[in-house]
Backbone as CSV, one residue per row, in Angstrom:
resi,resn,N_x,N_y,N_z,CA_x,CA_y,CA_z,C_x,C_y,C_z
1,UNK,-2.946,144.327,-105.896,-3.109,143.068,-105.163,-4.592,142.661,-105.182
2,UNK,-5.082,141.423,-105.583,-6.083,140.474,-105.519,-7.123,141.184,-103.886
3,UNK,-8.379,141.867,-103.978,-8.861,141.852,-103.248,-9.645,140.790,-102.802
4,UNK,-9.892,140.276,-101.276,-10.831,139.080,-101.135,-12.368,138.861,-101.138
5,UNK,-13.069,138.237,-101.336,-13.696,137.916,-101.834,-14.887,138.986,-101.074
6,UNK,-15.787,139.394,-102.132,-16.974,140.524,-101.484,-17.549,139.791,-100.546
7,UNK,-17.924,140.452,-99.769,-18.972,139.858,-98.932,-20.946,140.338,-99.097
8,UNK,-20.596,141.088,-100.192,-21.933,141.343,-101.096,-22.773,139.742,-101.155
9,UNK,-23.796,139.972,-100.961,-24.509,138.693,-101.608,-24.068,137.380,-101.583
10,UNK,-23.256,137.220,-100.169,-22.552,135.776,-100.170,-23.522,134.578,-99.175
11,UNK,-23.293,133.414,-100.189,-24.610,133.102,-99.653,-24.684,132.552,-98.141
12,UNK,-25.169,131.874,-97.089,-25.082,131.652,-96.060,-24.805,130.168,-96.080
13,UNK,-23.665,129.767,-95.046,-22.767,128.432,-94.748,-24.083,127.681,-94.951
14,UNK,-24.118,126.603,-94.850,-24.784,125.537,-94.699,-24.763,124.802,-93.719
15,UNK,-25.493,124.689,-92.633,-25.228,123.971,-91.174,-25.555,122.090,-91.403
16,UNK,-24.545,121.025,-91.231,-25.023,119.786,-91.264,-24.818,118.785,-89.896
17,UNK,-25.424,118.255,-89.480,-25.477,117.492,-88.486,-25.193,116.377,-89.033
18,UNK,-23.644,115.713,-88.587,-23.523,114.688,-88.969,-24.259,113.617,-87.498
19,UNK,-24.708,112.550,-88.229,-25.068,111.633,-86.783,-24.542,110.481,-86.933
20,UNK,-23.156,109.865,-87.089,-22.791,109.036,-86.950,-21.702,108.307,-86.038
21,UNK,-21.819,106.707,-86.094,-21.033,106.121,-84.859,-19.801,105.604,-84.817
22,UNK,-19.466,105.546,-86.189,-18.092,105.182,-86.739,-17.451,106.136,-87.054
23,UNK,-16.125,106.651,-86.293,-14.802,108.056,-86.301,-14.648,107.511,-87.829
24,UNK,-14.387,106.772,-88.684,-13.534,106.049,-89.722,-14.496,106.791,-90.739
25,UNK,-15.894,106.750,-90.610,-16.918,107.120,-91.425,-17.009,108.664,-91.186
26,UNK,-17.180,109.163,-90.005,-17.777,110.880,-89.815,-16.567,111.528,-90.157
27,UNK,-15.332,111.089,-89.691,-13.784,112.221,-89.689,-14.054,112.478,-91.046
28,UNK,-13.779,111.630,-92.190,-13.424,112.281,-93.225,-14.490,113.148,-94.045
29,UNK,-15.609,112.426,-94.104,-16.898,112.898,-94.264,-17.096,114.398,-93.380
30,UNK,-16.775,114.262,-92.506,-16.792,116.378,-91.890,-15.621,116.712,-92.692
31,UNK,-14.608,116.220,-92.698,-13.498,117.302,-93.036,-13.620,117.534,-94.468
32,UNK,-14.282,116.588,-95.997,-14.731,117.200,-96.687,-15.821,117.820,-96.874
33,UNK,-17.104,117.378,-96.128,-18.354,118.655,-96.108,-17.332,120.007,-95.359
34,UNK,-16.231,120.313,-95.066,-15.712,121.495,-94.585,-15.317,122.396,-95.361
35,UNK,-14.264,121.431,-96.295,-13.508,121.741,-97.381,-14.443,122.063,-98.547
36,UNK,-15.794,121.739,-98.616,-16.632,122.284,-99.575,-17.321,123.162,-99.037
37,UNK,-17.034,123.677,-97.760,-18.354,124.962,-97.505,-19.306,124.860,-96.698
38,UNK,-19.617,123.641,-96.039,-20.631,123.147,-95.528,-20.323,123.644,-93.622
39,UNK,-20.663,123.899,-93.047,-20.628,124.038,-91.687,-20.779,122.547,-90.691
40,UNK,-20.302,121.775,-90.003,-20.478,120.657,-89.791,-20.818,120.713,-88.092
41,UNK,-21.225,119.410,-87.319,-21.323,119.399,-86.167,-21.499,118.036,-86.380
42,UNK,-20.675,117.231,-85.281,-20.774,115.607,-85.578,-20.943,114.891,-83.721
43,UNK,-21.932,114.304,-84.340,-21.952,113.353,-82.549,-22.114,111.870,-83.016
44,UNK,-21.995,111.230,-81.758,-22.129,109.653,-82.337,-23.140,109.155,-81.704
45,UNK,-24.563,110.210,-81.042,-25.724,109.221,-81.032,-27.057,109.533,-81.060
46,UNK,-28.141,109.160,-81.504,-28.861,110.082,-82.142,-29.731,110.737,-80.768
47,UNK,-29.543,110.008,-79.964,-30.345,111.105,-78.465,-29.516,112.399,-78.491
48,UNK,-28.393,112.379,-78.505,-27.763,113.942,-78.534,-28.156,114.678,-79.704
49,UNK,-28.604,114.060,-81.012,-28.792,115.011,-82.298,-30.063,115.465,-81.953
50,UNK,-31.041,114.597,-81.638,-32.379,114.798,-81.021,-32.407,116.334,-80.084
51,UNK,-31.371,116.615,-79.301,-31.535,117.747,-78.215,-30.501,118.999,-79.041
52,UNK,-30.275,118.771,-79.999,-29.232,120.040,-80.262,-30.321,120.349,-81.294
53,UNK,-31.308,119.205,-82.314,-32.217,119.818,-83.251,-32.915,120.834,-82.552
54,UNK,-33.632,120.444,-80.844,-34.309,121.334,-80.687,-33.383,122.731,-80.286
55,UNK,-32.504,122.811,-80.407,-31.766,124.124,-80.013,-31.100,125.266,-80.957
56,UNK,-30.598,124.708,-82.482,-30.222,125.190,-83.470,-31.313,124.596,-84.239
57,UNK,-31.154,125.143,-85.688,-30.985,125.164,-86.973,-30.361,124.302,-87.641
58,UNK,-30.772,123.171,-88.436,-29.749,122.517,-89.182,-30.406,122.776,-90.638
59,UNK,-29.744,122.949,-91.684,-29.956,122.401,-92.968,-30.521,121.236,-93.666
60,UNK,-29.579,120.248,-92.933,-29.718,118.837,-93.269,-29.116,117.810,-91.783
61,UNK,-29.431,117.096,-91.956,-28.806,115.998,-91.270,-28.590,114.980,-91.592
62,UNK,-27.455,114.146,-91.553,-26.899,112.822,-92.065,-26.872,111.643,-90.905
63,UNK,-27.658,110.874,-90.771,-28.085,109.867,-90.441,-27.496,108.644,-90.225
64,UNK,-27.179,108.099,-89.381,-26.496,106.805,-89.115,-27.390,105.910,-88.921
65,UNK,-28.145,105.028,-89.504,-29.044,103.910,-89.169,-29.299,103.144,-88.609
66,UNK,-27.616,102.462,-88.041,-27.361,101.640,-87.992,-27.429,101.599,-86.095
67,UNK,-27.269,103.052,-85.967,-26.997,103.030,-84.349,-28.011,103.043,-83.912
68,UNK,-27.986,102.588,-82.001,-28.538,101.950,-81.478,-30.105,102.406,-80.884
69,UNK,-29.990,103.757,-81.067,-30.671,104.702,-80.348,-31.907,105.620,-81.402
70,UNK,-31.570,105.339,-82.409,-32.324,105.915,-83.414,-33.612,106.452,-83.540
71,UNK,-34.795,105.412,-82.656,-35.899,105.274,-82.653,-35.890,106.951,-81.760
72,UNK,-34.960,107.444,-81.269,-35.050,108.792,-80.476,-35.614,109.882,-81.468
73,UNK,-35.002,109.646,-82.932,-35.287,110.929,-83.520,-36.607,110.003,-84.866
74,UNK,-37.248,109.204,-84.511,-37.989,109.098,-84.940,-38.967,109.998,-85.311
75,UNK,-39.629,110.247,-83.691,-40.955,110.796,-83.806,-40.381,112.324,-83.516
76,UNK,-39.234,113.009,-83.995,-38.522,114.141,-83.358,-39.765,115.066,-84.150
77,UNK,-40.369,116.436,-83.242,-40.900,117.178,-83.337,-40.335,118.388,-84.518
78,UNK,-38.369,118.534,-84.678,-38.132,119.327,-85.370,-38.243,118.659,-86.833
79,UNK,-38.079,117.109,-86.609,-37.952,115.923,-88.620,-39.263,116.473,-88.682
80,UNK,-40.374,116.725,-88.199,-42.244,116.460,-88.764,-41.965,117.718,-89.104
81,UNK,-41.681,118.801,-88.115,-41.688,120.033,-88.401,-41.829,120.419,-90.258
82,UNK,-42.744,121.407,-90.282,-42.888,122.497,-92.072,-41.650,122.927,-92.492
83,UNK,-40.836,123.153,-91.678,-39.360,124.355,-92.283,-38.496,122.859,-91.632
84,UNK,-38.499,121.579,-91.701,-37.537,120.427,-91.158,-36.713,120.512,-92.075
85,UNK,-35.071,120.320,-91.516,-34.117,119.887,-92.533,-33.948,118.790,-93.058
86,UNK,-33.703,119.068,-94.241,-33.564,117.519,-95.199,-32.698,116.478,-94.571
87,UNK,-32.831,115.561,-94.430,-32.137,113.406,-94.066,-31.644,113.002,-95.256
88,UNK,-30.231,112.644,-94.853,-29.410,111.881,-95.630,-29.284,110.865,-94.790
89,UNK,-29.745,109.166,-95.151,-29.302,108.258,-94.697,-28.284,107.423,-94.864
90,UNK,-27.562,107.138,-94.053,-26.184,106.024,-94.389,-25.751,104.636,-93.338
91,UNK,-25.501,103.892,-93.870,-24.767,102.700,-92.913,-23.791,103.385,-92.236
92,UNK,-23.289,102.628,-90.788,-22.106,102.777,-90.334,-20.573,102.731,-91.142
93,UNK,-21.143,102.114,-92.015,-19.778,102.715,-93.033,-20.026,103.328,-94.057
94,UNK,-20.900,104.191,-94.435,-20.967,105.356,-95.057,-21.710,104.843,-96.621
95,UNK,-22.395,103.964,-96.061,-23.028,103.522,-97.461,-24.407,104.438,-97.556
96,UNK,-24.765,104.759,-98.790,-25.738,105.557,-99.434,-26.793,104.743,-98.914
97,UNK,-28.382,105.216,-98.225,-29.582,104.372,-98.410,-30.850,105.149,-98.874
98,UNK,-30.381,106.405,-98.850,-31.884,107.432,-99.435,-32.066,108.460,-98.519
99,UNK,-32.917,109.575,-99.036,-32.906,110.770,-98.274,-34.201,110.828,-98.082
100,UNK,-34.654,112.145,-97.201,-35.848,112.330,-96.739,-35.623,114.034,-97.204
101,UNK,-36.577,114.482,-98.012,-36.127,116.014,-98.824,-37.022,116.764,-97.121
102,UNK,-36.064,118.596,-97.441,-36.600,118.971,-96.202,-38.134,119.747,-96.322
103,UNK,-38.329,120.409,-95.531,-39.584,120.929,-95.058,-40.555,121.496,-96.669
104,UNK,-41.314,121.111,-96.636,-42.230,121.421,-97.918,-41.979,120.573,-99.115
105,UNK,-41.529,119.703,-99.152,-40.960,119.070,-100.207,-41.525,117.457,-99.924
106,UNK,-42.644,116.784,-100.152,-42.935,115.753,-100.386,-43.210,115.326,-98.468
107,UNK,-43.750,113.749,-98.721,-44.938,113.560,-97.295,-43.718,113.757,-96.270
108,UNK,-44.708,113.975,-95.093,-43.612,113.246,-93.509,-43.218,111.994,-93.511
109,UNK,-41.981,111.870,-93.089,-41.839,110.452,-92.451,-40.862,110.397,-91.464
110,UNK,-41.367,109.576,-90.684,-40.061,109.031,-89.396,-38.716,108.642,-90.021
111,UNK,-37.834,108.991,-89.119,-36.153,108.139,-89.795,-36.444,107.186,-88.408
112,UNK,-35.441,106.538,-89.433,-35.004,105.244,-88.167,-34.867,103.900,-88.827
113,UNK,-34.724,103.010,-88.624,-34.126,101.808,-89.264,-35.346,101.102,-89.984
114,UNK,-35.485,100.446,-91.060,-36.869,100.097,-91.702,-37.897,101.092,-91.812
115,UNK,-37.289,102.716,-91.944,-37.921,103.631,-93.168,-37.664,103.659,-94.225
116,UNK,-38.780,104.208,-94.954,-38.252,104.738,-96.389,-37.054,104.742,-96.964
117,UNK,-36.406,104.457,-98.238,-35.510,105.658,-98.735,-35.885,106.182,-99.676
118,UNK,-36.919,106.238,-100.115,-37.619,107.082,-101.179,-36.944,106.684,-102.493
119,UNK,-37.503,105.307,-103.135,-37.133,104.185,-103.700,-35.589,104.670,-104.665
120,UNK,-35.015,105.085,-103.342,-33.392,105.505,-104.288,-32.347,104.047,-104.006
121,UNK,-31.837,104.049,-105.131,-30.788,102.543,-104.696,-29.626,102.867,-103.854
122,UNK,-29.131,101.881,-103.345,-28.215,101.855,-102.333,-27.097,102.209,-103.630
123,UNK,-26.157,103.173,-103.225,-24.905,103.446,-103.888,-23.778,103.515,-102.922
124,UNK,-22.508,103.765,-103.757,-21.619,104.032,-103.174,-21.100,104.198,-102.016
125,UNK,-20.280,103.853,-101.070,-20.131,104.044,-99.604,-19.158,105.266,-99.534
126,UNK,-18.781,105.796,-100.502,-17.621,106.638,-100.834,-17.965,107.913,-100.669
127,UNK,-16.970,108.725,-99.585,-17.519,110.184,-99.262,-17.954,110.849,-100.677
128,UNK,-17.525,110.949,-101.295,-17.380,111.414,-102.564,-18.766,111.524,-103.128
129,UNK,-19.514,110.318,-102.874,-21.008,110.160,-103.453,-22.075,110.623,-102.355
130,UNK,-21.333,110.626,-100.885,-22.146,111.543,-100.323,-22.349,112.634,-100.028
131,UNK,-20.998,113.544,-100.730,-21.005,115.130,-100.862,-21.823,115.427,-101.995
132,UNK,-21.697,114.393,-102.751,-22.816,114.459,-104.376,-24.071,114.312,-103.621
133,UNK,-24.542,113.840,-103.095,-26.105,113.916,-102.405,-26.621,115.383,-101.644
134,UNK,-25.352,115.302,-100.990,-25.690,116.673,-99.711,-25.831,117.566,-100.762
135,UNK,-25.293,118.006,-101.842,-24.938,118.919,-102.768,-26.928,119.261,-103.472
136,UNK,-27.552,117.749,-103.929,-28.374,117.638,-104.306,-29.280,118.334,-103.317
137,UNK,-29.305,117.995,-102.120,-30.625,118.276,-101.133,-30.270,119.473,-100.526
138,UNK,-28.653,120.592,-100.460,-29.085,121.372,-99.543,-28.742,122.423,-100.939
139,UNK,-27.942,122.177,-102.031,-27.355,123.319,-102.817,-27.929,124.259,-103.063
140,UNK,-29.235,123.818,-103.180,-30.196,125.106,-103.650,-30.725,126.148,-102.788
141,UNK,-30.178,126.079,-101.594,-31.082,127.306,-100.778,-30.077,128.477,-100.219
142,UNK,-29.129,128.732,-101.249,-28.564,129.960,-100.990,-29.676,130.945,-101.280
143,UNK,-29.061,132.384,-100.970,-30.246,133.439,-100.843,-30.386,134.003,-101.899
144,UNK,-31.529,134.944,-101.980,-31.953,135.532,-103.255,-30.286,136.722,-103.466
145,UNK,-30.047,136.884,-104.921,-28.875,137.810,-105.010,-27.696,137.222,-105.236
146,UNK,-27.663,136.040,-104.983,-26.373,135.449,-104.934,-26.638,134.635,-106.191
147,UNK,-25.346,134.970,-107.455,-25.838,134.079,-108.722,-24.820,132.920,-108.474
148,UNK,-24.552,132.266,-107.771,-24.271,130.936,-107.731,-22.193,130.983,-108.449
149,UNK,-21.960,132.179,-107.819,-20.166,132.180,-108.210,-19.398,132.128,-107.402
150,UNK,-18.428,131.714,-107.083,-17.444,131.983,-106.195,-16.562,132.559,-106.980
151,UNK,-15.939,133.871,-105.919,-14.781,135.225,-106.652,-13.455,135.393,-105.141
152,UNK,-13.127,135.427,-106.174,-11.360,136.194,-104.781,-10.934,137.350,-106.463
153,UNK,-10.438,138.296,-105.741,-10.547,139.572,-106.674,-11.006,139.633,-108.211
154,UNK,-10.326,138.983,-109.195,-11.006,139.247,-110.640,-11.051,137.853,-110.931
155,UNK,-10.842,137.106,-110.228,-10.937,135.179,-110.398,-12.246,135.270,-110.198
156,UNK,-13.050,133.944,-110.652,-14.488,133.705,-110.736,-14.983,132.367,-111.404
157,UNK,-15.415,131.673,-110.655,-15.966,130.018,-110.751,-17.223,130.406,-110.840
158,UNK,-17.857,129.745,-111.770,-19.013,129.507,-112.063,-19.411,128.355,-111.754
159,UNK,-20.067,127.952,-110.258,-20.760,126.231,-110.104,-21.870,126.131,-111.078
160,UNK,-22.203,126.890,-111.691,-23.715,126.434,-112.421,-23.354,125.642,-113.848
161,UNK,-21.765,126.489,-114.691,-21.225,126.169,-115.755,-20.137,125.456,-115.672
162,UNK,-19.318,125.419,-114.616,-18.208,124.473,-114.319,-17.278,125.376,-115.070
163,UNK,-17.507,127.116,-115.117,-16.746,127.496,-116.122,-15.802,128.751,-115.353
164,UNK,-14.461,128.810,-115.265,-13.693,130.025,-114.699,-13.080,131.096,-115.589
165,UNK,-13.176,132.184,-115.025,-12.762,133.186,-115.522,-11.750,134.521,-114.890
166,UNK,-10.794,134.427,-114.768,-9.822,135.612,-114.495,-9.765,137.289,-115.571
167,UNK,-10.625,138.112,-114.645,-11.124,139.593,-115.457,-11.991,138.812,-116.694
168,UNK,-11.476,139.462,-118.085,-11.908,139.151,-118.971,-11.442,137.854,-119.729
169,UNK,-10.307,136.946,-119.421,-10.214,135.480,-120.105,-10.544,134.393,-119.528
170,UNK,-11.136,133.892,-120.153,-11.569,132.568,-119.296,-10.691,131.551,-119.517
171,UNK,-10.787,130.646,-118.280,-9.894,129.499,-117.689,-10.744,128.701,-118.233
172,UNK,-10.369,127.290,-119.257,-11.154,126.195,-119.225,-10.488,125.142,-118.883
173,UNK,-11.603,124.348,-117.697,-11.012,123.531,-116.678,-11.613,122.226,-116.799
174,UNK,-10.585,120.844,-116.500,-11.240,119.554,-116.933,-11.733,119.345,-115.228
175,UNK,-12.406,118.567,-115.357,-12.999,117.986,-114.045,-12.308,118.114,-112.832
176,UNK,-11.555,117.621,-112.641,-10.245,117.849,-111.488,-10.182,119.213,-111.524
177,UNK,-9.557,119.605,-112.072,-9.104,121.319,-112.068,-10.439,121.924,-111.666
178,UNK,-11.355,121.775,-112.021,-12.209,122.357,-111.196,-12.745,122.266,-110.346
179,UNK,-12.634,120.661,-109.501,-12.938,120.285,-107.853,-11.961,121.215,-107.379
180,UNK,-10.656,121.022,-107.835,-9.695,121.589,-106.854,-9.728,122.902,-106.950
181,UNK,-9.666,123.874,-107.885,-10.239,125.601,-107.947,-11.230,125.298,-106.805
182,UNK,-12.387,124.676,-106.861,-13.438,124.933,-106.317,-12.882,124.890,-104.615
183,UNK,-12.377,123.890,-104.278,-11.612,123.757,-103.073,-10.853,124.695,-102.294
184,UNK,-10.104,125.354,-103.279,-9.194,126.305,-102.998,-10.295,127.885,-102.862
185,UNK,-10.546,128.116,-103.438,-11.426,129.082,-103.056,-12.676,129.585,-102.075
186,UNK,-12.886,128.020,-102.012,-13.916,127.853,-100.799,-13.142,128.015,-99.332
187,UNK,-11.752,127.671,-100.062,-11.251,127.659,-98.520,-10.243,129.406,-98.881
188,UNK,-10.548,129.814,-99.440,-9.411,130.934,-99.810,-8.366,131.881,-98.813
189,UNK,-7.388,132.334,-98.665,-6.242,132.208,-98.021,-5.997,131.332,-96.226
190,UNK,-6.454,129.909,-96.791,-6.010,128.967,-96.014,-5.022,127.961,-96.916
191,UNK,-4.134,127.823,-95.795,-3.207,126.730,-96.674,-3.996,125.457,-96.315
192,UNK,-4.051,124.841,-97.311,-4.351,123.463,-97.537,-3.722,122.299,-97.755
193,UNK,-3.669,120.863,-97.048,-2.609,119.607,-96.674,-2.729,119.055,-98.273
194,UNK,-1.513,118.232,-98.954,-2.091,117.664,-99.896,-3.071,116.433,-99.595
195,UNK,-2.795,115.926,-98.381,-4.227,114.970,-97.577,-5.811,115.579,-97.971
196,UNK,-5.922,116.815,-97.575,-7.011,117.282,-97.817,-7.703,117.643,-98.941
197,UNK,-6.636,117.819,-100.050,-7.073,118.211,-101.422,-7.438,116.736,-102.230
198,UNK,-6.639,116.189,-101.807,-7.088,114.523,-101.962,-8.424,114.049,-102.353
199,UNK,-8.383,113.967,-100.563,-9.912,113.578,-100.002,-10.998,115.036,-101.238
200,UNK,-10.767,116.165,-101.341,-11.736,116.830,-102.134,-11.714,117.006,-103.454
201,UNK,-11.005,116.117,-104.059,-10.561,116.282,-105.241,-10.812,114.842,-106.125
202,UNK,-10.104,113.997,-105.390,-10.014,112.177,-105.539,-11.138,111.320,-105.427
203,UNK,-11.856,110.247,-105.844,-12.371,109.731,-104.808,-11.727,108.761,-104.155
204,UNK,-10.249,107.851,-104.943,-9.374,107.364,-104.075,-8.220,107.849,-103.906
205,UNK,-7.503,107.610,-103.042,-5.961,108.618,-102.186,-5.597,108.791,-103.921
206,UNK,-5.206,109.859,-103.910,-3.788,110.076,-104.981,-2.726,110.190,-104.708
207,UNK,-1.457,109.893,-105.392,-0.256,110.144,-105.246,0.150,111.358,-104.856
208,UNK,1.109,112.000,-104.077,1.622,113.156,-103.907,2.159,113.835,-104.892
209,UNK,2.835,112.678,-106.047,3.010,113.727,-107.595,1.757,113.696,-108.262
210,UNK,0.568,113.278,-108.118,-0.371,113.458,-109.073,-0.822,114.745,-108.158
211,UNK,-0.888,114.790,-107.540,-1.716,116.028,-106.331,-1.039,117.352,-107.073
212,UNK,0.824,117.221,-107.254,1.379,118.275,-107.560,1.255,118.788,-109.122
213,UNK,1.272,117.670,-109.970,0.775,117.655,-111.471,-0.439,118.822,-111.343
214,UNK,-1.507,118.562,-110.788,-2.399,118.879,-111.269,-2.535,120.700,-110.132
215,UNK,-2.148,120.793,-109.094,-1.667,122.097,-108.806,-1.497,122.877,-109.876
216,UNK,-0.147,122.026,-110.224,0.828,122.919,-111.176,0.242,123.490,-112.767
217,UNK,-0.829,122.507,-112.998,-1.508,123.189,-114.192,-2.566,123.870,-113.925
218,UNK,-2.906,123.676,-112.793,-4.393,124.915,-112.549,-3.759,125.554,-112.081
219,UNK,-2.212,126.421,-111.540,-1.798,127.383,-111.208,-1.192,127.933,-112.526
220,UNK,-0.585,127.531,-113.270,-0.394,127.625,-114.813,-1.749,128.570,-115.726
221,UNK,-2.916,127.905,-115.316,-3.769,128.296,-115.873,-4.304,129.364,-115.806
222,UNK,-4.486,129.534,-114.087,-5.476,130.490,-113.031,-4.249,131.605,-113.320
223,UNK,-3.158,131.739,-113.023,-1.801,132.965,-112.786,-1.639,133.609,-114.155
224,UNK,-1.524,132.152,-115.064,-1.217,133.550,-116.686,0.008,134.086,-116.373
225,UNK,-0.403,135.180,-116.945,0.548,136.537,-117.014,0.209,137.592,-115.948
226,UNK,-0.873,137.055,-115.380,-1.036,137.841,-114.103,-0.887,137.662,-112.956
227,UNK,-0.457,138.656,-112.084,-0.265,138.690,-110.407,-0.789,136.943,-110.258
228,UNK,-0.026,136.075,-109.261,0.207,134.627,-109.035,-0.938,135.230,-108.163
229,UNK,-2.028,133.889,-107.786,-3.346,133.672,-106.937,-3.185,132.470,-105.952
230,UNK,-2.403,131.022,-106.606,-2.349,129.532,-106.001,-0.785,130.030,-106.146
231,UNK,-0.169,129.714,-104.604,0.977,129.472,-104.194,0.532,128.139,-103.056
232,UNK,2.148,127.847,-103.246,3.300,126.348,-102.323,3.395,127.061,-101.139
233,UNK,3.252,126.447,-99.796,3.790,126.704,-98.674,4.506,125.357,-98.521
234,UNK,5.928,125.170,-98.702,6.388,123.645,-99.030,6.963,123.315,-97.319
235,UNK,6.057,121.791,-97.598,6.347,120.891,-95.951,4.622,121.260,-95.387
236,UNK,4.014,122.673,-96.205,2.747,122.788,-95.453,1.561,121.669,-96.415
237,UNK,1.982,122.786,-97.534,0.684,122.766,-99.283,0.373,123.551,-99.315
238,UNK,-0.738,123.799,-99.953,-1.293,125.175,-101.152,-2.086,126.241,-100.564
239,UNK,-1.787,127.406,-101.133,-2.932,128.008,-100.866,-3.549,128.992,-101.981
240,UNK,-4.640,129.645,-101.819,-5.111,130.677,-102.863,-5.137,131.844,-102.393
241,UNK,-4.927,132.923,-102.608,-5.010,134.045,-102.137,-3.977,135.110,-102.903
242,UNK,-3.301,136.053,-102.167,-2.479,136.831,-101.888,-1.110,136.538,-101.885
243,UNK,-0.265,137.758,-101.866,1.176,137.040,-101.608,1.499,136.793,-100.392
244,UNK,0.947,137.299,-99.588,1.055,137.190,-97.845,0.869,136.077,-97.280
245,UNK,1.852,134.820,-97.014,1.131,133.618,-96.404,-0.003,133.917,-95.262
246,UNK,-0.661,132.975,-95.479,-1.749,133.100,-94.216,-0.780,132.503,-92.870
């Protein structure tokens, strides 16, 4: 049976402060920074992000601009801070406006409405392009030791190559197949909604037979001839692991 995943050299969650004021914008936006690994905490105003910076640790923080209160974490003592976590800025509806990189990485500046975006263009409003950002500003600070793989017993994703491998044959995976491996393993023996694989897989809704299509060939792929890894919990959805439902 598939042992789970070492806990050798695994790198540490990623803590993100979402700060936004629109449920329509933060819900889905946490539940895929979740589904990729990310550790989340979401409020809707920036005086409360202001008092939890000084109390934890964040990675990064994602920024709502638009709300009312902002000028709070302007002059915030932990944003100036040397070791500050990196700013992702966005509209109330989740539009891209530019980041602020974290501690050691280029000048100070205040957030708040009519800052910087560090002449990046406005893109996409689509979670999708803002997990591609977060990815950019926090991906790199896993710890020394950790070569950048995710494993559940002899399975093995390579994020650096986009390339999988079960023991000694390798899996070659088109784009999709490898958001969703990547998904499934990040979340490994949790069953997963086809809602959720969606949202981490899609950047718009997919069909419930395209969701299953593409299961069915990365379980095709990943299983082989060997012990099954991606099983159906049907009425639930998928999971990776073991034969033991979670």
């Amino acid at each position: 049976m598939p042992k789970p995943p070492s806990t050798d050299a695994v790198p540490a969650i990623p803590d993100v402060l979402l700060v936004v004021g629109e449920p329509r914008t933060s819900e889905p936006l946490s539940a895929l920074l979740e589904l990729a690994g990310y550790r989340t905490v979401v409020v809707d105003r920036a005086t409360h992000a202001g008092l939890l910076l000084t109390e934890r640790r964040f990675d990064l923080v994602i920024l709502d601009v638009t709300l009312p209160d902002t000028a709070a974490l302007r002059h915030s003592r932990r944003l100036l801070a040397p070791d500050r976590p990196a700013v992702l800025l966005l509209t109330g509806t989740g539009e891209f406006l530019g980041s602020l990189p974290g501690g050691g990485t280029g000048r100070r500046r205040g957030v708040g409405p009519g800052s910087g975006t560090g002449g990046q263009p406005a893109a996409s409003g689509r979670v999708a392009e803002v997990l591609a950002r977060v990815r950019q500003l926090v991906g790199s600070q896993e710890p020394a030791g950790w070569d950048g793989a995710l494993r559940y017993g002899d399975l093995v994703l390579d994020d650096a190559t986009r390339r999988a491998r079960r023991g000694e044959r390798t899996i070659e995976l088109t784009p999709a197949e490898y958001r969703l491996l990547r998904c499934l393993l990040v979340n490994a023996d949790r069953v997963l909604s086809k809602e959720q694989i969606g949202r981490h897989v899609w950047t718009d809704p997919p069909t419930d037979s395209a969701i299953e299509r593409l299961v069915s060939r990365l379980r095709r792929k990943v299983n082989g001839e060997q012990s099954a890894l991606i099983h159906t919990r049907r009425g639930f959805g998928y999971w990776l692991g073991g034969t033991v439902q979670p």
